[in-house]
Amino acid sequence: MTMTTATMASPSRQPDPARSVASRVLSVLDAFSGERRRLTLSDISRRTRMPLTTAHRLVGELVAWGALERDRNGRYQIGLHLWEVAALAPRGLGLREVAMPYLEDLFVATRQHVQLAVLDGLDVVYIERISSHDAVGVHSRVGGRWPAHATGVGLVLLAYAPRAFQERYLGRPLAAFTNKTIVDPDALRRVLAEVRRTGFAVSDRQVTLDAVSVAAPVSDAADEVVAALSVVVRADDPLPGLPMPGVVPPVLAAARGISLQLLRHPGTP
């Protein structure tokens, strides 16, 4: 069973007078997304299923605190204070700071998209990306989510996840983005086993038909895979003078370098 990208949009919420204030505040923040970065008050009211007066009061408090800001057209957007708080998340900024020198080296070696991601729930969340202006187009963005089974970083994180988690993931509908997306659970099990055997993953045109992702795991001091990094290259000509097999060694080297730093600094999340 497959699911299109359209069906993956946030489900509409029914009015619930029993919701707590905290739940309503969080629903206001959750109304924003990568595709909806600026919203009017009416947009927020509609997406949160709250009366306009309630939405106005909560939005006013969020603006006063700095979680939301108003642009010159009167629309609301995520505020800088919320970003400051989010930057304290150890799996974001802390891991990014350790990984950044290796991501930069990998970018210099490939001049293609270099990405770092972690698993959050059933999705991967990208916490860093370095890009070249002439690299192949990608849908990922820093802070963005993507279904794990279709991405290189996601295949790595799924492969090293506990078996119970894998089966829970495989038991849900898997979204298809191209005719190359692996949506058959048995086929995906075989792919994950191969990732564990080789130590890297290749997502071949699963998100778009012009991009291939090569990814490798990042381990912490407890030898647990906590993140994955990848290089996304053009499917027809991955890297001039550097065919696909040549992409794997630098990706593995960068992942090992980050893992070594986490081993040397076990306090880093």
XYZ file of N, CA and C in Angstrom:
807
model
N 0.850 -1.193 0.000
C 0.000 0.000 0.000
C 0.879 1.234 0.000
N 0.570 2.194 -0.867
C 1.377 3.401 -0.959
C 0.564 4.612 -0.570
N 1.264 5.666 -0.270
C 0.630 6.920 0.132
C 1.299 8.044 -0.625
N 0.557 8.904 -1.266
C 1.134 10.016 -1.996
C 1.532 11.109 -1.038
N 2.337 12.064 -1.554
C 2.767 13.168 -0.695
C 1.591 14.002 -0.248
N 0.547 14.046 -1.048
C -0.604 14.868 -0.674
C -1.287 14.330 0.571
N -1.284 12.992 0.714
C -1.969 12.419 1.867
C -1.146 12.533 3.122
N 0.095 12.994 2.998
C 0.950 13.095 4.168
C 0.829 14.436 4.865
N -0.007 15.312 4.365
C -0.178 16.613 5.004
C -0.768 16.446 6.386
N -0.558 17.436 7.230
C -1.061 17.355 8.596
C -2.565 17.155 8.584
N -3.080 16.184 9.342
C -4.504 15.927 9.350
C -5.264 17.107 9.937
N -6.463 17.338 9.421
C -7.280 18.420 9.964
C -7.721 18.073 11.365
N -7.728 19.059 12.241
C -8.047 18.816 13.642
C -9.490 19.231 13.919
N -10.205 18.375 14.582
C -11.573 18.694 14.956
C -11.575 19.553 16.216
N -12.550 20.440 16.370
C -12.617 21.270 17.578
C -12.684 20.399 18.825
N -11.938 20.755 19.823
C -11.912 19.979 21.062
C -11.841 20.953 22.231
N -12.979 21.266 22.824
C -12.986 22.249 23.917
C -12.215 21.775 25.137
N -11.923 20.467 25.211
C -11.225 19.944 26.384
C -9.710 20.102 26.277
N -9.226 20.593 25.147
C -7.779 20.745 25.000
C -7.226 21.736 26.014
N -6.041 21.425 26.525
C -5.404 22.317 27.491
C -4.858 23.544 26.771
N -4.521 24.558 27.568
C -3.921 25.770 26.998
C -2.607 25.426 26.299
N -1.804 24.565 26.940
C -0.529 24.188 26.335
C -0.745 23.502 24.993
N -1.748 22.640 24.931
C -2.051 21.952 23.675
C -2.438 22.943 22.589
N -3.204 23.963 22.950
C -3.612 24.953 21.966
C -2.429 25.804 21.502
N -1.566 26.163 22.440
C -0.384 26.935 22.069
C 0.484 26.133 21.101
N 0.685 24.859 21.411
C 1.508 24.016 20.542
C 0.867 23.840 19.172
N -0.454 23.797 19.134
C -1.125 23.656 17.844
C -0.923 24.899 16.992
N -0.816 26.071 17.632
C -0.531 27.294 16.882
C 0.843 27.193 16.226
N 1.835 26.765 16.991
C 3.183 26.619 16.435
C 3.219 25.542 15.365
N 2.441 24.480 15.568
C 2.420 23.371 14.623
C 1.718 23.742 13.320
N 1.009 24.854 13.316
C 0.347 25.295 12.093
C 1.353 25.720 11.027
N 2.551 26.082 11.470
C 3.592 26.496 10.532
C 4.353 25.283 10.017
N 4.842 25.373 8.805
C 5.614 24.289 8.210
C 6.540 24.876 7.156
N 7.334 24.013 6.547
C 8.226 24.481 5.500
C 7.491 25.082 4.326
N 6.268 24.605 4.089
C 5.462 25.134 2.991
C 4.600 26.307 3.435
N 4.420 26.470 4.733
C 3.576 27.545 5.272
C 4.369 28.304 6.331
N 5.285 29.119 5.900
C 6.167 29.829 6.825
C 5.561 31.129 7.325
N 4.597 31.649 6.606
C 3.917 32.879 7.005
C 2.417 32.657 6.921
N 1.722 32.964 8.001
C 0.285 32.723 8.082
C -0.428 33.967 8.600
N -1.624 34.190 8.108
C -2.472 35.228 8.675
C -3.155 34.668 9.921
N -3.780 35.549 10.691
C -4.517 35.099 11.867
C -5.647 34.152 11.462
N -6.296 34.452 10.353
C -7.365 33.573 9.868
C -6.820 32.205 9.480
N -5.635 32.185 8.866
C -5.001 30.903 8.533
C -4.772 30.080 9.795
N -4.241 30.723 10.827
C -3.942 30.023 12.073
C -5.223 29.506 12.717
N -6.236 30.335 12.724
C -7.518 29.919 13.297
C -8.074 28.703 12.568
N -7.987 28.735 11.249
C -8.522 27.638 10.457
C -7.706 26.356 10.640
N -6.389 26.475 10.634
C -5.543 25.279 10.725
C -5.549 24.671 12.123
N -5.798 25.464 13.137
C -5.833 24.942 14.506
C -7.241 24.579 14.964
N -8.248 24.902 14.152
C -9.642 24.630 14.514
C -10.032 25.357 15.802
N -9.498 26.566 15.949
C -9.836 27.378 17.112
C -10.616 28.605 16.677
N -11.508 29.112 17.536
C -12.202 30.357 17.217
C -11.189 31.480 17.000
N -11.564 32.428 16.178
C -10.659 33.525 15.843
C -10.245 34.305 17.084
N -11.171 34.483 18.025
C -10.834 35.234 19.237
C -9.799 34.498 20.078
N -9.947 33.169 20.172
C -8.972 32.374 20.924
C -7.609 32.408 20.248
N -7.611 32.248 18.942
C -6.355 32.285 18.205
C -5.683 33.645 18.351
N -6.470 34.706 18.325
C -5.917 36.061 18.469
C -5.242 36.231 19.823
N -5.872 35.724 20.871
C -5.294 35.861 22.214
C -3.988 35.075 22.332
N -3.989 33.828 21.874
C -2.788 33.007 21.997
C -1.660 33.529 21.117
N -1.997 33.951 19.915
C -0.974 34.503 19.025
C -0.367 35.766 19.629
N -1.198 36.597 20.266
C -0.683 37.799 20.913
C 0.321 37.470 22.003
N 0.030 36.437 22.792
C 0.961 36.029 23.857
C 2.248 35.463 23.265
N 2.134 34.716 22.190
C 3.326 34.149 21.553
C 4.191 35.245 20.933
N 3.559 36.269 20.388
C 4.328 37.399 19.846
C 5.045 38.136 20.972
N 4.364 38.342 22.092
C 4.969 39.045 23.221
C 6.180 38.285 23.756
N 6.112 36.948 23.743
C 7.220 36.129 24.249
C 8.345 36.008 23.233
N 8.022 36.169 21.953
C 9.036 36.066 20.910
C 8.982 34.786 20.116
N 7.968 33.945 20.384
C 7.837 32.709 19.620
C 7.340 32.975 18.213
N 6.576 34.075 18.046
C 6.097 34.484 16.733
C 6.471 35.942 16.489
N 6.562 36.291 15.224
C 6.813 37.674 14.818
C 5.851 38.028 13.686
N 5.610 39.306 13.500
C 4.780 39.769 12.389
C 5.673 40.392 11.316
N 5.399 40.034 10.070
C 6.169 40.646 8.987
C 5.520 41.966 8.565
N 6.060 42.618 7.565
C 5.575 43.940 7.163
C 4.162 43.897 6.597
N 3.713 42.702 6.188
C 2.364 42.549 5.651
C 1.353 42.103 6.706
N 1.815 42.008 7.962
C 0.917 41.633 9.030
C 0.741 40.143 9.215
N 1.450 39.356 8.438
C 1.382 37.905 8.613
C 2.358 37.465 9.698
N 2.093 36.303 10.266
C 2.907 35.799 11.370
C 3.911 34.766 10.872
N 5.065 34.762 11.535
C 6.105 33.791 11.235
C 6.798 33.400 12.537
N 7.539 32.307 12.494
C 8.237 31.841 13.691
C 9.247 32.900 14.134
N 9.277 33.167 15.444
C 10.117 34.221 15.983
C 11.513 33.760 16.359
N 12.397 34.717 16.513
C 13.803 34.435 16.792
C 13.996 33.803 18.164
N 13.186 34.194 19.146
C 13.351 33.635 20.481
C 13.089 32.126 20.477
N 12.125 31.696 19.695
C 11.865 30.265 19.600
C 13.049 29.545 18.976
N 13.671 30.173 17.993
C 14.869 29.593 17.383
C 16.006 29.492 18.403
N 16.137 30.511 19.261
C 17.177 30.473 20.287
C 16.967 29.297 21.225
N 15.723 29.053 21.621
C 15.430 27.928 22.500
C 15.678 26.608 21.777
N 15.233 26.514 20.517
C 15.404 25.283 19.748
C 16.875 24.950 19.537
N 17.715 25.979 19.457
C 19.145 25.751 19.248
C 19.793 25.042 20.427
N 19.105 25.008 21.579
C 19.643 24.317 22.750
C 19.457 22.808 22.662
N 18.674 22.335 21.697
C 18.451 20.891 21.562
C 19.780 20.199 21.296
N 20.206 19.284 22.174
C 21.532 18.690 22.038
C 21.719 17.887 20.767
N 20.653 17.254 20.268
C 20.797 16.477 19.043
C 20.846 17.364 17.814
N 20.674 18.662 18.000
C 20.775 19.589 16.886
C 22.099 20.308 16.892
N 22.186 21.349 17.702
C 23.360 22.202 17.689
C 24.620 21.480 18.162
N 24.527 20.702 19.261
C 25.720 20.032 19.780
C 26.324 19.075 18.777
N 25.488 18.246 18.177
C 25.972 17.298 17.181
C 26.479 18.022 15.942
N 25.776 19.068 15.561
C 26.186 19.831 14.387
C 27.571 20.440 14.570
N 27.857 20.969 15.761
C 29.155 21.602 16.003
C 30.294 20.594 15.877
N 30.066 19.379 16.384
C 31.090 18.340 16.269
C 31.279 17.922 14.817
N 30.164 17.817 14.088
C 30.201 17.271 12.735
C 30.657 18.275 11.685
N 30.505 19.562 11.949
C 30.670 20.573 10.904
C 32.019 20.514 10.182
N 33.158 20.369 10.864
C 34.421 20.316 10.117
C 34.471 19.167 9.121
N 33.884 18.049 9.470
C 33.898 16.885 8.581
C 32.912 17.066 7.434
N 31.792 17.713 7.709
C 30.853 18.013 6.640
C 31.480 18.977 5.635
N 32.230 19.940 6.144
C 32.879 20.898 5.251
C 33.941 20.218 4.396
N 34.718 19.307 5.001
C 35.727 18.571 4.229
C 35.056 17.727 3.143
N 33.949 17.092 3.492
C 33.234 16.270 2.523
C 32.666 17.127 1.394
N 32.207 18.318 1.744
C 31.700 19.223 0.712
C 32.819 19.657 -0.226
N 33.986 19.962 0.314
C 35.116 20.368 -0.518
C 35.497 19.241 -1.476
N 35.401 17.999 -0.992
C 35.783 16.853 -1.816
C 34.774 16.559 -2.910
N 33.506 16.890 -2.694
C 32.457 16.509 -3.644
C 31.776 17.671 -4.343
N 31.696 18.815 -3.678
C 30.978 19.986 -4.199
C 29.516 19.653 -4.499
N 28.946 18.777 -3.696
C 27.543 18.401 -3.823
C 26.861 18.604 -2.474
N 25.557 18.341 -2.436
C 24.828 18.478 -1.176
C 25.404 17.513 -0.129
N 25.753 18.043 1.028
C 26.193 17.228 2.161
C 25.191 17.457 3.287
N 24.657 16.385 3.847
C 23.574 16.499 4.810
C 23.850 15.672 6.061
N 23.329 16.141 7.182
C 23.415 15.429 8.453
C 22.009 15.339 9.021
N 21.612 14.148 9.450
C 20.236 13.946 9.904
C 20.196 13.006 11.097
N 19.118 13.130 11.870
C 18.856 12.235 12.995
C 17.448 11.679 12.829
N 17.165 10.616 13.562
C 15.837 10.004 13.534
C 15.005 10.589 14.660
N 13.796 11.023 14.320
C 12.876 11.558 15.317
C 11.507 10.956 15.049
N 11.072 10.070 15.925
C 9.847 9.340 15.657
C 10.056 8.438 14.458
N 9.197 8.543 13.468
C 9.290 7.717 12.271
C 9.870 8.489 11.089
N 10.394 9.682 11.339
C 10.946 10.510 10.271
C 12.410 10.821 10.540
N 13.104 11.216 9.478
C 14.425 11.802 9.668
C 14.254 13.322 9.717
N 15.067 13.961 10.534
C 15.090 15.419 10.626
C 16.497 15.876 10.257
N 16.571 16.767 9.289
C 17.867 17.269 8.831
C 18.315 18.407 9.741
N 19.511 18.257 10.310
C 20.004 19.280 11.230
C 21.115 20.126 10.612
N 21.609 19.730 9.440
C 22.599 20.557 8.742
C 22.635 20.153 7.276
N 22.934 21.127 6.426
C 23.132 20.860 5.009
C 24.053 21.911 4.438
N 25.031 21.471 3.652
C 25.907 22.363 2.901
C 25.669 22.076 1.424
N 25.466 23.119 0.637
C 25.088 22.917 -0.757
C 25.906 23.781 -1.697
N 26.006 23.316 -2.921
C 26.600 24.081 -4.004
C 25.476 24.601 -4.892
N 25.675 25.783 -5.482
C 24.609 26.386 -6.273
C 24.281 25.579 -7.517
N 25.227 24.762 -8.010
C 24.965 23.987 -9.217
C 24.706 22.514 -8.923
N 24.485 22.167 -7.646
C 24.182 20.786 -7.295
C 22.753 20.441 -7.690
N 22.461 19.158 -7.754
C 21.120 18.711 -8.107
C 20.110 19.203 -7.072
N 18.902 19.514 -7.507
C 17.884 20.004 -6.588
C 17.440 18.928 -5.604
N 17.195 19.330 -4.365
C 16.713 18.407 -3.343
C 15.531 19.041 -2.612
N 14.720 18.187 -1.997
C 13.561 18.667 -1.251
C 13.870 18.873 0.232
N 14.976 18.355 0.699
C 15.305 18.461 2.120
C 15.724 19.876 2.468
N 15.591 20.226 3.765
C 16.022 21.518 4.277
C 16.377 21.343 5.742
N 17.175 22.225 6.270
C 17.530 22.171 7.682
C 16.263 22.345 8.518
N 16.036 21.417 9.441
C 14.829 21.431 10.246
C 13.671 20.703 9.603
N 13.838 20.272 8.359
C 12.765 19.581 7.663
C 12.733 18.095 7.972
N 11.561 17.516 7.797
C 11.350 16.076 8.023
C 11.134 15.373 6.688
N 11.473 14.071 6.696
C 11.229 13.272 5.510
C 11.073 11.813 5.936
N 10.189 11.057 5.281
C 10.046 9.636 5.613
C 11.379 8.906 5.459
N 11.713 8.104 6.440
C 13.049 7.512 6.495
C 13.337 6.551 5.345
N 12.352 5.788 4.894
C 12.636 4.712 3.954
C 13.066 5.193 2.580
N 12.805 6.457 2.243
C 13.093 6.950 0.896
C 14.424 7.666 0.788
N 15.104 7.923 1.888
C 16.325 8.717 1.878
C 17.532 7.868 2.268
N 18.706 8.309 1.840
C 19.918 7.596 2.219
C 20.143 7.623 3.720
N 20.039 8.816 4.322
C 20.232 8.907 5.772
C 19.170 8.097 6.513
N 17.958 8.097 5.993
C 16.888 7.344 6.637
C 17.117 5.846 6.574
N 17.602 5.353 5.444
C 17.897 3.921 5.327
C 18.969 3.507 6.336
N 19.972 4.363 6.510
C 21.014 4.074 7.505
C 20.420 4.021 8.908
N 19.639 5.021 9.262
C 19.085 5.088 10.613
C 18.092 3.961 10.862
N 17.335 3.573 9.862
C 16.432 2.429 10.006
C 17.219 1.132 10.155
N 18.284 0.985 9.376
C 19.063 -0.251 9.401
C 19.669 -0.527 10.763
N 20.056 0.531 11.474
C 20.695 0.355 12.776
C 19.729 0.567 13.940
N 18.469 0.740 13.643
C 17.457 0.868 14.695
C 17.107 -0.511 15.238
N 16.540 -0.588 16.439
C 16.131 -1.887 16.993
C 15.133 -2.580 16.074
N 15.149 -3.909 16.097
C 14.278 -4.688 15.221
C 12.806 -4.346 15.438
N 12.405 -4.148 16.684
C 11.004 -3.830 16.969
C 10.612 -2.522 16.297
N 11.522 -1.555 16.314
C 11.235 -0.275 15.654
C 11.119 -0.466 14.147
N 12.015 -1.253 13.580
C 11.954 -1.510 12.148
C 10.611 -2.112 11.756
N 10.160 -3.095 12.523
C 8.903 -3.749 12.181
C 7.721 -2.808 12.345
N 7.789 -1.938 13.337
C 6.721 -0.953 13.490
C 6.701 -0.009 12.289
N 7.872 0.378 11.824
C 7.947 1.247 10.650
C 7.424 0.520 9.411
N 7.841 -0.723 9.231
C 7.448 -1.481 8.045
C 5.977 -1.861 8.060
N 5.350 -1.787 9.226
C 3.949 -2.138 9.333
C 2.999 -1.017 8.958
N 3.530 0.149 8.639
C 2.696 1.290 8.264
C 2.770 1.496 6.757
N 1.813 2.229 6.171
C 1.892 2.520 4.731
C 3.160 3.304 4.407
N 3.826 2.935 3.330
C 5.071 3.577 2.933
C 4.810 4.471 1.724
N 5.156 5.731 1.868
C 4.880 6.706 0.806
C 5.783 6.475 -0.394
N 5.210 6.582 -1.585
C 5.967 6.480 -2.827
C 6.119 7.865 -3.438
N 7.356 8.245 -3.756
C 7.623 9.550 -4.343
C 8.003 9.443 -5.816
N 8.605 8.330 -6.192
C 8.893 8.030 -7.596
C 8.620 6.537 -7.792
N 8.759 6.074 -9.036
C 8.583 4.636 -9.276
C 9.761 3.811 -8.777
N 10.781 4.496 -8.245
C 11.943 3.807 -7.664
C 11.838 3.674 -6.143
N 10.887 4.345 -5.527
C 10.754 4.297 -4.068
C 10.401 2.882 -3.621
N 11.134 2.382 -2.653
C 10.894 1.032 -2.135
C 9.737 1.088 -1.145
N 8.628 0.480 -1.503
C 7.448 0.496 -0.643
C 7.032 -0.910 -0.221
N 7.729 -1.917 -0.701
C 7.439 -3.292 -0.304
C 8.225 -3.626 0.961
N 7.566 -4.010 2.055
C 8.272 -4.262 3.318
C 9.367 -5.312 3.209
N 9.132 -6.393 2.471
C 10.153 -7.435 2.351
C 11.369 -6.917 1.588
N 11.129 -6.150 0.534
C 12.246 -5.576 -0.210
C 13.034 -4.606 0.663
N 12.326 -3.842 1.481
C 13.004 -2.897 2.356
C 13.806 -3.626 3.430
N 13.296 -4.733 3.923
C 14.060 -5.531 4.896
C 15.385 -5.985 4.296
N 15.348 -6.404 3.043
C 16.586 -6.847 2.390
C 17.556 -5.685 2.224
N 17.034 -4.512 1.903
C 17.896 -3.334 1.764
C 18.544 -2.981 3.090
N 17.769 -3.016 4.170
C 18.312 -2.672 5.487
C 19.378 -3.673 5.914
N 19.173 -4.945 5.602
C 20.186 -5.953 5.920
C 21.472 -5.684 5.151
N 21.347 -5.260 3.897
C 22.521 -4.950 3.088
C 23.245 -3.721 3.633
N 22.504 -2.752 4.121
C 23.126 -1.560 4.711
C 23.958 -1.954 5.926
N 23.413 -2.818 6.763
C 24.169 -3.259 7.944
C 25.406 -4.064 7.530
N 25.301 -4.798 6.454
C 26.444 -5.605 6.004
C 27.563 -4.740 5.447
N 27.208 -3.740 4.646
C 28.227 -2.929 3.978
C 28.640 -1.700 4.779
N 27.753 -1.222 5.650
C 28.069 -0.034 6.431
C 27.706 1.271 5.746
N 27.012 1.210 4.621
C 26.552 2.438 3.977
C 25.268 2.130 3.198
N 24.551 3.195 2.822
C 23.290 3.051 2.087
C 23.331 3.882 0.818
N 22.639 3.400 -0.192
C 22.455 4.155 -1.437
C 20.956 4.246 -1.698
N 20.447 5.458 -1.719
C 19.050 5.682 -2.081
C 19.030 6.159 -3.529
N 18.646 5.267 -4.411
C 18.756 5.503 -5.848
C 17.445 6.045 -6.417
N 17.367 7.348 -6.604
C 16.233 8.021 -7.248
C 14.905 7.737 -6.538
N 14.949 7.578 -5.242
C 13.728 7.269 -4.500
C 12.901 8.505 -4.170
N 13.544 9.656 -4.109
C 12.817 10.900 -3.805
C 12.549 11.682 -5.084
N 13.570 11.849 -5.906
C 13.413 12.443 -7.238
C 14.206 11.578 -8.211
N 13.821 11.615 -9.467
C 14.432 10.730 -10.454
C 15.790 11.230 -10.955
N 16.239 12.361 -10.448
C 17.537 12.874 -10.889
C 18.579 12.888 -9.782
N 18.277 12.274 -8.625
C 19.212 12.353 -7.491
C 19.437 10.992 -6.847
N 20.678 10.774 -6.444
C 21.084 9.574 -5.714
C 21.787 10.015 -4.435
N 21.466 9.361 -3.328
C 22.064 9.702 -2.041
C 22.922 8.547 -1.539
N 24.134 8.863 -1.091
C 25.029 7.884 -0.464
C 25.210 8.305 0.982
N 24.909 7.402 1.925
C 24.885 7.776 3.343
C 25.633 6.764 4.191
N 26.092 7.222 5.359
C 26.823 6.368 6.294
C 26.435 6.727 7.726
N 26.586 5.776 8.658
C 26.177 6.013 10.044
C 27.220 6.755 10.865
N 26.717 7.505 11.841
C 27.554 8.189 12.836
C 27.225 7.587 14.193
N 28.249 7.093 14.897
C 28.056 6.437 16.186
C 28.580 7.295 17.319
N 27.989 7.116 18.513
C 28.440 7.872 19.684
C 29.397 7.036 20.518
N 29.724 7.517 21.716
C 30.697 6.835 22.567
C 30.204 5.472 23.021
N 28.896 5.242 23.016
C 28.328 3.943 23.393
C 28.193 3.026 22.186
N 28.757 3.437 21.055
C 28.704 2.663 19.813
C 27.276 2.492 19.313
N 26.430 3.466 19.591
C 25.074 3.474 19.058
C 24.990 4.488 17.926
N 24.307 4.126 16.858
C 24.149 5.027 15.723
C 23.168 6.125 16.108
N 23.659 7.350 16.122
C 22.840 8.488 16.565
C 22.508 9.451 15.433
N 23.171 9.293 14.291
C 22.942 10.198 13.169
C 23.435 9.533 11.898
N 23.177 10.177 10.792
C 23.682 9.704 9.505
C 24.017 10.914 8.655
N 25.059 10.778 7.836
C 25.390 11.852 6.909
C 25.332 11.308 5.495
N 25.130 12.196 4.544
C 25.003 11.750 3.164
C 25.526 12.792 2.201
N 25.815 12.333 1.004
C 26.084 13.195 -0.136
C 25.025 12.879 -1.176
N 24.388 13.906 -1.695
C 23.372 13.741 -2.736
C 23.969 14.205 -4.047
N 23.984 13.296 -5.031
C 24.610 13.594 -6.314
C 23.598 13.399 -7.437
N 23.918 13.927 -8.597
C 23.041 13.797 -9.751
C 23.058 12.363 -10.256
N 21.897 11.844 -10.580
C 21.791 10.432 -10.952
C 22.490 10.123 -12.263
N 22.456 11.020 -13.238
C 23.031 10.709 -14.547
C 24.545 10.817 -14.557
N 25.091 11.737 -13.774
C 26.541 11.926 -13.733
C 26.922 12.344 -12.318
N 26.982 11.382 -11.361
C 27.137 11.708 -9.942
C 28.205 12.756 -9.650
N 29.433 12.499 -10.074
C 30.503 13.477 -9.851
C 31.496 13.351 -10.992
N 31.761 14.430 -11.706
C 32.740 14.358 -12.791
C 34.081 13.824 -12.282
N 34.543 12.737 -12.897
C 35.814 12.153 -12.481
C 35.727 11.333 -11.212
N 34.547 11.237 -10.623
C 34.391 10.476 -9.385
C 33.111 9.652 -9.492
N 33.171 8.464 -10.117
C 31.973 7.651 -10.290
C 31.392 7.217 -8.956
N 30.191 6.645 -8.985
C 29.474 6.331 -7.758
C 30.305 5.559 -6.726
N 31.049 4.504 -7.123
C 31.864 3.816 -6.092
C 32.861 4.746 -5.415
N 33.299 5.795 -6.117
C 34.242 6.727 -5.527
C 33.627 7.670 -4.523
N 32.286 7.753 -4.486
C 31.621 8.625 -3.516
C 31.614 7.985 -2.138
N 31.595 6.652 -2.102
C 31.439 5.942 -0.830
C 32.594 6.185 0.135
N 33.877 6.057 -0.280
C 34.976 6.224 0.687
C 34.984 7.567 1.413
N 34.825 8.704 0.729
C 34.823 9.966 1.489
C 33.634 10.090 2.441
N 32.482 9.522 2.071
C 31.333 9.556 2.976
C 31.627 8.730 4.219
N 32.183 7.542 4.027
C 32.532 6.694 5.170
C 33.595 7.349 6.035
N 34.568 7.995 5.407
C 35.637 8.641 6.167
C 35.088 9.783 7.015
N 34.190 10.576 6.459
C 33.600 11.680 7.220
C 32.782 11.156 8.391
N 32.003 10.101 8.158
C 31.191 9.523 9.228
C 32.077 8.967 10.335
N 33.167 8.309 9.955
C 34.088 7.782 10.969
C 34.746 8.909 11.745
N 35.073 10.001 11.069
C 35.687 11.126 11.760
C 34.767 11.725 12.808
N 33.505 11.889 12.475
C 32.542 12.413 13.453
C 32.376 11.430 14.602
N 32.282 10.147 14.282
C 32.121 9.125 15.326
C 33.314 9.130 16.274
N 34.503 9.317 15.723
C 35.702 9.358 16.560
C 35.669 10.548 17.504
N 35.199 11.689 17.024
C 35.094 12.857 17.887
C 34.070 12.628 19.004
N 32.966 11.961 18.680
C 31.974 11.651 19.710
C 32.527 10.653 20.712
N 33.380 9.755 20.270
C 34.026 8.818 21.176
C 34.988 9.537 22.111
N 35.677 10.529 21.604
C 36.635 11.290 22.419
C 35.928 12.244 23.376
N 34.719 12.628 23.034
C 33.952 13.536 23.881
C 32.599 12.902 24.205
N 32.616 11.936 25.118
C 31.396 11.167 25.397
C 30.258 12.003 25.965
N 30.526 13.205 26.424
C 29.460 14.040 26.948
C 28.605 14.678 25.863
N 29.067 14.633 24.605
C 28.301 15.216 23.508
C 27.127 14.311 23.198
N 25.910 14.823 23.184
C 24.744 13.982 22.888
C 24.835 13.394 21.485
